[in-house]
Amino acid sequence: MAVSSPADWVVHKFGGSSVADADCFRRVASILDSWAPSRMGVVLSACKGVTDSLLALVSQAERRDAVWRDGLIALRQRHEHIATSLLTRAAVDAYLAGIDRDLQDLEGILQAVSLTRSASRNVTDLISGYGEIWSTRLFRDFYASSGKRSGEVRWLDAREVVVVEWGPLGPMVQWQESQRRIKAAIPAEFEGTLIITGFIAADARGVQTTLGRNGSDFSASIFGSLLDAREIHIWTDVDGVLSADPRRVPDAQVIDSLSYNEAMELAYFGAKVIHPQTMAPAVGREIPIWIRNTFAPDHPATLICARPTSALAVKGITTIENIALVNLEGAGMIGVPGTAHRLFGSLREESISVVLISQGSSEHSICCAVPKEQADRAVDVVRAAFSRELADGQIQSVEVDRDLAILAVVGDGMAGMPGISAKVFNALGLAGVNVRAIAQGASERNISVVVPAKAATRALRAVHASFYLSSHTVSVGIIGPGTVGKVLLEQMASQSARLRRDFKLDLRVRGLLSSKRMLLSDKGVDLSLWQNEFAATDRSADLAAFVEHVGVDYLPHRVIIDCTASGEVAKHYANWLAAGIHIVTPNKKANSAPLESYRALQQARRIGGTHYLYEATVGAGLPVVQTLRDLRETGDEITSIEGIFSGTLAYLFNVYDGSREFSDIVGEAKQRGYTEPDPRDDLSGTDVARKLIILGREMGLDLEMADVQVESLVPAGLELGSIDEFLQRLPLHDAAMKDRFERATAAGKVLRYVGRLTADGKATVGVVELDRKHPFANIALTDNVVRFATSRYNNNPLIVQGPGAGPEVTAGGIFADLLRLSAYLGARL
């Protein structure tokens, strides 16, 4: 790019939202005042909504609806209101005199339209172009009167300069004639500001025409070329070009720079960028185009140029909605030249737009994406074109699949870079999005996939996050915000800022559910205030509504964390997994349920392509399950597993030394919160048995609860009744436990409550006597300890030991599983 000077032209274009009212006019003037160049071209659109209002007048006149006269009055009043706020009374009167002349002309034209009930294209173009005339005249008067800028402020009617001819591809600029006219209109020595009408032009006969929708952008590019401008600035109501639609990806970011080709690809696939056709004049001269925000001029902007310097391989991800896929399939197509020509020729003749084409190398089928509203006509056209082949069986079918969308991933940096496609499809797979068709050009600048319309937002967010253009969002629902759940929320709150900052991981807690109430939030519960919000909610618990909210389709990844011990909640796991919702839990009920239910759970996980993590079911935060998996997956053979799996029972037998009654220690443990609310849940040994079943099934054993020999420490006759009654009657049985303790002590041994499991499926749970030097005999008060005897760890078994009970360590194990899940889903941890 050449070194710039104050004499270089700079072209600015302001859209309708930028000139919507008087304050907007002042804002535009302030922006222009801040620019150094002494020569500026300022292209304005009509004030927001005016062009639509003018076109509505045409429609009303064609229907002989007299309301068009009221529309003319409303347009005058609107412009008068803006002018009164900006100009002196004399200037307002002069400006309105011009509008009144135009309105008189418009009234005559619309009267003629009403009489004929028809408006030709020339008439429509003439009427729709008045908005730009009115906005630019008003701004010229206002800006010239401000006196803040040196040089002349001149109004330039684009109809006197830009000559176009309409063709099949739209308006084509007659450059030679337009160049001659700009030189005649603007002398080379001109110093000042041109206020230029956007959108409108003239044909070779001098008849007014327009440049079509986005015409003012086109005007800016045309005048940038005619004036040989240094750069073009398109001012709109957003911060540059965003990496995705912010309504669907709230943390989409401004793209720093794009090549012309990248911008064209994004625009074609629906992104809010300058229209591809409107860039053509600037592209021809390699004039840089800036996309800026009128309402935040200091915010980041996007540069569109020939050679951008951005380091991003992927610049943007966008979608086209309301797509249908037409598929032509048949063995008779293989190796037959001209099939594609006939297919697309038939669609072209019926003016059916083809958005995307995909064909396998076998030539057995070819499909194309078309606008959904044209789908039925497209199928009829293709069937007619191949009617003979369909009748003869050479073509088996012409089918259409509606309710689809196209996701496009765009970036020049993708060319020659391995792994881009893999990342796209991996992100879609992890988000549970089915891909119906794929297309990629030889330039490798664009990867397009056809996906179900209902999954389009989920797909967009998943792929956007996979390239770290936005946070990796996981929709989290927590069931049971009680003892463990409360601590988990505290741990998540303490790390959420770090996870967002360092890893772009957004663990968005969108729902909390207890047995009585629930709290739902679209934007995510504030983890620093959740207890207040949860206590204040009056919404009754509704598990189905909770799951529907957490499992919302537009977020790519959804997980339910079950912090309860409820068997009723666990019964829903299979349905959730099959529906694409991941599960993290310390709840042992599902994995120790009857084998039939357990197998259905695993099948549901495979069907849904989901993850089911339950490290905290055994040993709380200790890596017991993961260690077992690692041993088996690396080929080690498990001989046996034994351990102290209950922190409660570990405490009881560590503390019990015969000097105090066993029942007293049970009562003390309950007061300290070491036991379940009903100590019998611990003393029965059922919890330990469930853990053995979980480990046994991880080993590949078909264990059921009935296969585990369990010694319960709940004395016979005390299984039923209230908790208080149990605690009152428990001392009656202290003598039996003291007798066992004394016999063990006399033999130089200690008592421990141990679970044992062997490779042949033998499983036992109960009190055993161990040597005082045994690893299980010397542990901390509430420790769990698990010993793996394997082919590798034979003479010296592998031991995992540490706190195996308590809210903090259990919540830590759940949190670790949640982070592990996030990594599986693509988060870069």
Coordinates of C-alpha atoms in Angstrom, one line a residue, residues 61 70 98 102 190 258 272 317 328 385 398 413 433 573 588 601 636 685 707 725 764 819 829:
A61 CA -50.9 2.6 -4.3
D70 CA -50.8 9.5 5.1
G98 CA -37.0 20.8 -1.5
D102 CA -40.2 15.9 -4.2
F190 CA -11.1 19.9 -5.0
L258 CA -10.0 -10.7 6.5
K272 CA -23.3 -9.8 8.3
I317 CA -18.2 -19.7 11.2
L328 CA -30.5 -38.0 -6.9
A385 CA -35.7 -34.3 -16.2
V398 CA -35.1 -38.5 -6.2
G413 CA -5.3 -20.1 6.8
V433 CA -24.7 -33.3 15.5
Y573 CA -29.7 -42.2 33.6
K588 CA -23.8 -45.8 43.3
L601 CA -27.2 -48.0 30.8
D636 CA -2.6 -56.1 33.2
G685 CA -22.3 -53.0 54.7
D707 CA -23.4 -62.6 44.8
E725 CA -34.8 -46.1 68.7
T764 CA -17.1 -60.7 50.6
L819 CA -13.2 -31.3 34.1
L829 CA -7.2 -28.2 29.8

